[in-house]
Tab-separated table of C-alpha atoms in Angstrom:
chain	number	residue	atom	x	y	z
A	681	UNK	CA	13.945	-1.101	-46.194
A	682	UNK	CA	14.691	2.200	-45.423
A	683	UNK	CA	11.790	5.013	-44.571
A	684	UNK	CA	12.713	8.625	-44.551
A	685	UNK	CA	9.943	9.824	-41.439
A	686	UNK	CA	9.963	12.900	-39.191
A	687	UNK	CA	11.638	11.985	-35.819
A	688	UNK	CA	8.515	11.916	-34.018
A	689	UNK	CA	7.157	9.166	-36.363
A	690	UNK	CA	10.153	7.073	-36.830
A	691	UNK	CA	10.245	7.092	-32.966
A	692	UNK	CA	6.546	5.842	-32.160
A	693	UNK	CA	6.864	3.223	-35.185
A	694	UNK	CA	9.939	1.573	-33.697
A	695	UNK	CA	10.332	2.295	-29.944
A	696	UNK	CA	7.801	0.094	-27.676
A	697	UNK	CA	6.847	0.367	-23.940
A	698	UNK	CA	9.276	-2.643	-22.292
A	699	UNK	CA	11.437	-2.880	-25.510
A	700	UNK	CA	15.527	-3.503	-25.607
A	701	UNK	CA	16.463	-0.562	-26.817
A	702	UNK	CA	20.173	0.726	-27.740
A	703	UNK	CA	21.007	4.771	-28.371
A	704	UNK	CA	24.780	3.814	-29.251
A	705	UNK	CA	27.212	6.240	-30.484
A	706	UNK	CA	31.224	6.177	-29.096
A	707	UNK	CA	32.507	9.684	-27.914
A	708	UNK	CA	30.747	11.193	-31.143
A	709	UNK	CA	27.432	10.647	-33.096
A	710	UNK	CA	25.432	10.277	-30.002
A	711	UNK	CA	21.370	10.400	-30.522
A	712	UNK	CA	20.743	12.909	-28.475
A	713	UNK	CA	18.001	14.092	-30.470
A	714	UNK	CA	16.208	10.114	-31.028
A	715	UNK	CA	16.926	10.104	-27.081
A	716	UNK	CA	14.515	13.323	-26.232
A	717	UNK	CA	12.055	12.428	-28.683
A	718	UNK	CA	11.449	8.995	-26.780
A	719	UNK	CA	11.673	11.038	-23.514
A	720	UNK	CA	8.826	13.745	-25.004
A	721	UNK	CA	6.521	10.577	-25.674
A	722	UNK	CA	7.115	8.740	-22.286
A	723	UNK	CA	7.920	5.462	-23.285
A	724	UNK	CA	8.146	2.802	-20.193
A	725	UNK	CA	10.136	0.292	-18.857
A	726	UNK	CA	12.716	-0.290	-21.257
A	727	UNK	CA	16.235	-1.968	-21.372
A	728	UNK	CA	18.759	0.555	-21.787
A	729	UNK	CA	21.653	-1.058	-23.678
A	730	UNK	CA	25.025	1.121	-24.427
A	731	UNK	CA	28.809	0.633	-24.213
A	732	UNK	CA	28.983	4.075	-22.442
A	733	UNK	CA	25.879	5.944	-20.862
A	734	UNK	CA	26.353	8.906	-20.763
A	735	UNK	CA	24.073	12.155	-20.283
A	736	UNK	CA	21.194	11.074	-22.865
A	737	UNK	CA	20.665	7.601	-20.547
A	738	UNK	CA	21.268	10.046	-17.204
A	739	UNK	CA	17.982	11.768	-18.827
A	740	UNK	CA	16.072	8.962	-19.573
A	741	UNK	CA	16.926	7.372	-16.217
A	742	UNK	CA	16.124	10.800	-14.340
A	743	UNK	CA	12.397	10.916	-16.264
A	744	UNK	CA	11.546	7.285	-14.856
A	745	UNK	CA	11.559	5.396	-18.418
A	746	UNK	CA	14.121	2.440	-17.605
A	747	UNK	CA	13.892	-0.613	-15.487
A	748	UNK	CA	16.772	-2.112	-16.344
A	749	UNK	CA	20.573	-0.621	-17.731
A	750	UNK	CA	23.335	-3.210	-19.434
A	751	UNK	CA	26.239	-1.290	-19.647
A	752	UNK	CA	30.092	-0.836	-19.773
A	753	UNK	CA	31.351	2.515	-17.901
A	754	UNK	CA	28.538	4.474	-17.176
A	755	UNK	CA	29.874	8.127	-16.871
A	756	UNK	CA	29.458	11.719	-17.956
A	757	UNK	CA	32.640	11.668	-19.654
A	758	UNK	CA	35.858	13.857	-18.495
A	759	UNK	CA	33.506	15.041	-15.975
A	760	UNK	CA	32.510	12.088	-13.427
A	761	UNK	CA	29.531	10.341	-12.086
A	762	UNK	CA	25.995	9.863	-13.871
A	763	UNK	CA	23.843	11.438	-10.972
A	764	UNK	CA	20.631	10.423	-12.220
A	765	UNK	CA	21.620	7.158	-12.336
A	766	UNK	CA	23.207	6.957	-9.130
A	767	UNK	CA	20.431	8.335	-7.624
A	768	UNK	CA	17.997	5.286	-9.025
A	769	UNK	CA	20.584	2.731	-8.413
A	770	UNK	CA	20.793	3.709	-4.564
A	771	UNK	CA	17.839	5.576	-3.507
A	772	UNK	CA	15.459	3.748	-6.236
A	773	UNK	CA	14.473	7.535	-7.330
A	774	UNK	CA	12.555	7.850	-9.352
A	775	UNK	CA	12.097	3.906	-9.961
A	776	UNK	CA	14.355	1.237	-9.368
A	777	UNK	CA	16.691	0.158	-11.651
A	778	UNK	CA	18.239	-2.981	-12.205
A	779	UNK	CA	21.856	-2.987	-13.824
A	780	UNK	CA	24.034	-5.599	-15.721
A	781	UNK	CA	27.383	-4.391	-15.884
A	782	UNK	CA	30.338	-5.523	-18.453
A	783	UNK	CA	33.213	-4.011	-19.833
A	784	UNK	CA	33.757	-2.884	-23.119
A	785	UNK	CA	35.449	-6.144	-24.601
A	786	UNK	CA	32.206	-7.664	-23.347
A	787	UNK	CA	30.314	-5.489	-25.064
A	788	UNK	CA	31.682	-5.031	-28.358
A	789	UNK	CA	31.892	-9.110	-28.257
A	790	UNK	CA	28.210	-9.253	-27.416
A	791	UNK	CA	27.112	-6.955	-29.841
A	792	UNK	CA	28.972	-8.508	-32.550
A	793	UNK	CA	27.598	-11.860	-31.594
A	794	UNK	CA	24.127	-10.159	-31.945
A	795	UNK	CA	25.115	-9.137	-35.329
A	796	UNK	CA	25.833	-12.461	-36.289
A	797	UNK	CA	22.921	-14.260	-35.239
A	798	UNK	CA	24.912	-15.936	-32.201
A	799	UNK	CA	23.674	-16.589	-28.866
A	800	UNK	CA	26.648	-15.379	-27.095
A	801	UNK	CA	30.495	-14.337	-27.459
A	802	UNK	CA	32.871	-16.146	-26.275
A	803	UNK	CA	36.344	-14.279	-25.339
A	804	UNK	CA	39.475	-13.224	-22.798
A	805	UNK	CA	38.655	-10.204	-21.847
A	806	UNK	CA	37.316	-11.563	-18.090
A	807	UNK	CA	40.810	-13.060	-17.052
A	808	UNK	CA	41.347	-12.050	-13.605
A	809	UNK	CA	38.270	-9.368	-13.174
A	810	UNK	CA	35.944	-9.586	-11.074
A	811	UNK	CA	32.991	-8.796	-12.718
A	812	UNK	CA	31.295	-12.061	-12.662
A	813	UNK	CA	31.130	-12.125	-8.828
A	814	UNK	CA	28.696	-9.193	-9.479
A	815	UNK	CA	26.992	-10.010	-13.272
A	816	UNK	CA	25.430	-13.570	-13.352
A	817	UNK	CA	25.402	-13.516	-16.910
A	818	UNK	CA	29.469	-13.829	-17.405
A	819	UNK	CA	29.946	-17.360	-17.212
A	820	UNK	CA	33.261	-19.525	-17.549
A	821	UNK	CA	33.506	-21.564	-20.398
A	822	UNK	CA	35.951	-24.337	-22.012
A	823	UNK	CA	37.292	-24.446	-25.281
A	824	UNK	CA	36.782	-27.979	-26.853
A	825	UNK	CA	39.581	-27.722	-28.582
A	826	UNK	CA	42.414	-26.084	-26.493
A	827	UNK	CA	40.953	-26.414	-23.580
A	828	UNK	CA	41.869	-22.812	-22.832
A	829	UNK	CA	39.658	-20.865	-19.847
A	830	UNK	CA	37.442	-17.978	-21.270
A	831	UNK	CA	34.112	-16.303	-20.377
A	832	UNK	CA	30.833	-16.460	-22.081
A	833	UNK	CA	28.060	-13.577	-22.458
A	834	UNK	CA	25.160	-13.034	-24.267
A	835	UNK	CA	24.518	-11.710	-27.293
A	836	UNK	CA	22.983	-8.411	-27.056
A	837	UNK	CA	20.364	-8.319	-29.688
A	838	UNK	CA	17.770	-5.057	-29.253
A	839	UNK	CA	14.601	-4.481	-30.518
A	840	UNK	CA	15.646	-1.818	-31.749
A	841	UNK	CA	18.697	0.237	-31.987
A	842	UNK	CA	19.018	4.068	-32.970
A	843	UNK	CA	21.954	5.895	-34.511
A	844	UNK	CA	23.286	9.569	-35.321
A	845	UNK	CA	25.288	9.290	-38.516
A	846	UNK	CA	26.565	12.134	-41.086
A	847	UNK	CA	24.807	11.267	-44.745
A	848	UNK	CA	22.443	9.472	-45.741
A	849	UNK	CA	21.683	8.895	-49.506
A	850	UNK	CA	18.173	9.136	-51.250
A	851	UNK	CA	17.905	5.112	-51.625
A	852	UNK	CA	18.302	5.336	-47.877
A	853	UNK	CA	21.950	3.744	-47.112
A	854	UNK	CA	23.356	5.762	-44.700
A	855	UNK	CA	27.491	6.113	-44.503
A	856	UNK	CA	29.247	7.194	-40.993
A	857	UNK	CA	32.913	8.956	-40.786
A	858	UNK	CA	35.005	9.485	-38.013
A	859	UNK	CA	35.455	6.863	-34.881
A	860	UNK	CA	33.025	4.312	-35.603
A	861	UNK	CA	32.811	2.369	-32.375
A	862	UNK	CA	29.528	-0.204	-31.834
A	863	UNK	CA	27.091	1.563	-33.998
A	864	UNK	CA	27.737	-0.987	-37.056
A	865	UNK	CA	27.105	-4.144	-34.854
A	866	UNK	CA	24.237	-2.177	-32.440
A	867	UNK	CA	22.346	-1.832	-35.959
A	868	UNK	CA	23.047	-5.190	-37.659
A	869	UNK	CA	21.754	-6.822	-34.129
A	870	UNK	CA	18.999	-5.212	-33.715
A	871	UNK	CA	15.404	-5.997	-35.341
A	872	UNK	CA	14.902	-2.547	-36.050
A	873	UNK	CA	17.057	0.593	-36.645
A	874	UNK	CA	16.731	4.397	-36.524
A	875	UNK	CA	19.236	6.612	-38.131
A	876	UNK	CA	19.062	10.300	-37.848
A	877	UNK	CA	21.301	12.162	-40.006
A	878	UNK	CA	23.253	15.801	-40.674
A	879	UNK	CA	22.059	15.325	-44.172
A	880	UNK	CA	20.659	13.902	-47.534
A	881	UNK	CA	23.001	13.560	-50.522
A	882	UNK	CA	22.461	12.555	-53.857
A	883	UNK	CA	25.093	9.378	-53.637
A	884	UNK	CA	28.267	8.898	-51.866
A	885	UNK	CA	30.286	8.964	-55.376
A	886	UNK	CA	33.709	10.380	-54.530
A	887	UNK	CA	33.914	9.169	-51.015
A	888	UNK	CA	37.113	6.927	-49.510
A	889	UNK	CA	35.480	3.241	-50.251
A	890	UNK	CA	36.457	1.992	-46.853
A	891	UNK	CA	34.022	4.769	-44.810
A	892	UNK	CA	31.152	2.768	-42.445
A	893	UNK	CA	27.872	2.310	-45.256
A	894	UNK	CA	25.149	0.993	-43.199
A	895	UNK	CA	22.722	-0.338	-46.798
A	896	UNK	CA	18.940	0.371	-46.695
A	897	UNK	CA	18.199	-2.757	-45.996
A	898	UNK	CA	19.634	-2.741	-42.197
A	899	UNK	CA	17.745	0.406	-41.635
A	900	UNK	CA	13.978	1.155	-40.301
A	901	UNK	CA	13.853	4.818	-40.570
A	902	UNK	CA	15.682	7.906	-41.432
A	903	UNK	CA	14.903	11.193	-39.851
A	904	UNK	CA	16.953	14.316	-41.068
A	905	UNK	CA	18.075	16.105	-37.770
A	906	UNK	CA	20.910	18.681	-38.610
A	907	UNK	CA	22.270	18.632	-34.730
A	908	UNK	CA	21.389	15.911	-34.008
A	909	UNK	CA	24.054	14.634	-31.362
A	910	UNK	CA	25.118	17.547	-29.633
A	911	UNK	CA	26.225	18.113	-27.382
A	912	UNK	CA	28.574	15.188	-28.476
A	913	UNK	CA	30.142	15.696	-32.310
A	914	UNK	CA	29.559	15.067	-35.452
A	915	UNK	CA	33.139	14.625	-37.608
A	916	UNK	CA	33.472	17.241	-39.737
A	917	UNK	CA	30.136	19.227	-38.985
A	918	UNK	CA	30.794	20.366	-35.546
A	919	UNK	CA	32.921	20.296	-32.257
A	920	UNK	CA	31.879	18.782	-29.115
A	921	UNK	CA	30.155	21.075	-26.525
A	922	UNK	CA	32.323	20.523	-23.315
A	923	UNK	CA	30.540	23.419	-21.566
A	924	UNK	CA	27.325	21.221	-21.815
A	925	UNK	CA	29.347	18.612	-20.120
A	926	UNK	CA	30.537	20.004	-17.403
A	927	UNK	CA	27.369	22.085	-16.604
A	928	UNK	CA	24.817	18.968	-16.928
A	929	UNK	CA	27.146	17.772	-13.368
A	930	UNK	CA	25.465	20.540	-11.704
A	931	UNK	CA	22.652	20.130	-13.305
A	932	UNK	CA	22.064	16.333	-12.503
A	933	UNK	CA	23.320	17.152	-9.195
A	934	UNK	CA	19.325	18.316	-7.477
A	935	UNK	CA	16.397	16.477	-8.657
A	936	UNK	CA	14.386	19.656	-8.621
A	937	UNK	CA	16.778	21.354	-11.131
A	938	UNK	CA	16.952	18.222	-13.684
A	939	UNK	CA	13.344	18.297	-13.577
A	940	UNK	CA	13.290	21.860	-14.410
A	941	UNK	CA	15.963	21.194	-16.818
A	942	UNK	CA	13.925	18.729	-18.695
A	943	UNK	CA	10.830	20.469	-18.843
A	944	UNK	CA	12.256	23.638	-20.811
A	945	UNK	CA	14.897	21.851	-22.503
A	946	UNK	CA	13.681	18.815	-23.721
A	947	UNK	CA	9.551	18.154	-22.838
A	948	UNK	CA	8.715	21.494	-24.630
A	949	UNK	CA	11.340	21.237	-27.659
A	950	UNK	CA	11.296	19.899	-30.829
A	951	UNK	CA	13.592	17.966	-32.954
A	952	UNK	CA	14.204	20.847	-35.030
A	953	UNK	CA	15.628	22.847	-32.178
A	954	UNK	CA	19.128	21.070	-32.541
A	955	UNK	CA	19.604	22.976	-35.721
A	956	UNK	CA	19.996	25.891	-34.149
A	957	UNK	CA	22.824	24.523	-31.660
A	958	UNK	CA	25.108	23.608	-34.899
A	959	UNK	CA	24.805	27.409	-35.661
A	960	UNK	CA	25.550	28.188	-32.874
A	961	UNK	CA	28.543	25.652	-32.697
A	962	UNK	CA	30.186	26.931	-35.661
A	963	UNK	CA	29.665	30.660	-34.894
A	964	UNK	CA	32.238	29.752	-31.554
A	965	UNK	CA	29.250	29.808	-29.166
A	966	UNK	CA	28.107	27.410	-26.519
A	967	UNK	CA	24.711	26.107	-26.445
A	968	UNK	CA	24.123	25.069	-23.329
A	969	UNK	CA	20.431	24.022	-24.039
A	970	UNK	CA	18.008	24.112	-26.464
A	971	UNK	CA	16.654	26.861	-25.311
């Protein structure tokens, strides 16, 4: 059932040193805020798991806390390369880091499979790619009734899974709006979950019946986090910060200047901080930082 914790405390009672871990959000909702709060308290060799990495998993990569990365495009989006991450995968800087790459039928399949207590998906989407020649676990497979080729994957199944969602009510179920994406499935799969939301509300009476509820029981912990995934958006609380974007390329770019970056931005910040960026947000400004 559901907790309502500070950040901090939902983080250290679900996040573990060498834990599968999934931050997923799709173009919007991204925990940026869960992300830095795992960063502040150093957690260790842990299995990054996300349809698209983006600059939260550049950051985590960059500050040395993932050994391994199962992805499907890794990219800052509209923008280009993840630098951090490039920089582990070739020069093993600041560790080396091991990477299982699908694409995104693969990994909506596998987290679905998670969800449903499967041990792998089963699927088209590999007909004619190439991807197996470089990802072990994509394996051919028969149907036993049509005899039809398809490919095989895991199920991804975290330890835990966190989440950046709009409202959650006071018994703790927690509705998302807008595009939905993984976050559903990334939840349901996982054997714990941490929401942050924009807000508490009362109930969700008057709301379109078909929006995402997640229902307290799915859920760990909720932490309130008014912010909480910029620079990414939140439908119908604020716009996406493309300035943050395109300056985190440069940014990424120098290890010397990420580090920097991190220490003002993120090590010596606080949850609360993102607040102040949806102020910002709305009064036409961008926040580049926390700071």
């Amino acid at each position: 059932m559901a907790k309502f914790l500070p950040l901090a405390q939902a983080v250290a009672e679900n996040l573990r040193d060498g834990d599968k871990v999934a931050f997923e959000g799709f173009t919007h909702l991204i925990p940026t805020a869960a992300a830095h709060e795992a960063i502040r308290q150093g957690f260790r060799n842990l299995t990054l798991i996300r349809m698209t990495p983006d600059l939260i998993y550049d950051q985590m990569v960059g500050m040395g806390m993932a050994q391994k990365l199962v992805f499907s495009y890794a990219g800052n989006p509209g923008v280009g390369l993840l630098r951090r991450v490039r920089d582990a995968v070739e020069n093993g800087f600041p560790n080396a880091l091991e990477i299982e790459e699908h694409s995104h039928a693969a990994m909506a399949n596998a987290y679905e499979a998670g969800a449903a207590g499967l041990p792998c998906a089963v699927f088209r989407g590999y007909r004619g790619a190439e991807l197996a020649k470089v990802n072990p676990n994509i394996k051919p497979i028969t149907c036993p009734f049509s005899g039809e080729q398809l490919a095989a994957v895991p199920a991804v199944r975290p330890d835990v899974t966190f989440i950046h969602a709009q409202k959650a009510n006071r018994r703790g179920d927690v509705l998302v709006e807008g595009i939905i994406g993984i976050q559903k499935e990334a939840v349901l799969a996982a054997k714990r979950a941490v929401v942050t939301v924009e807000e508490v509300v009362e109930n969700f009476d008057g709301l379109h019946p078909n929006l995402t509820i997640l229902p307290r029981w799915t859920i760990s912990a909720i932490s309130v986090v008014p912010g909480g995934s910029h620079p990414s958006y939140a439908h119908g609380y604020y716009a996406r910060d493309n300035a943050a974007y395109l300056e985190w390329d440069e940014i990424a770019a120098d290890r010397d200047r990420f580090r920097a970056w991190m220490e003002e931005n993120v090590m010596r910040a606080k949850s609360e901080d993102f607040a102040a960026r949806v102020e910002g947000l709305r009064a036409g400004a961008s926040l580049r930082s926390v700071a």
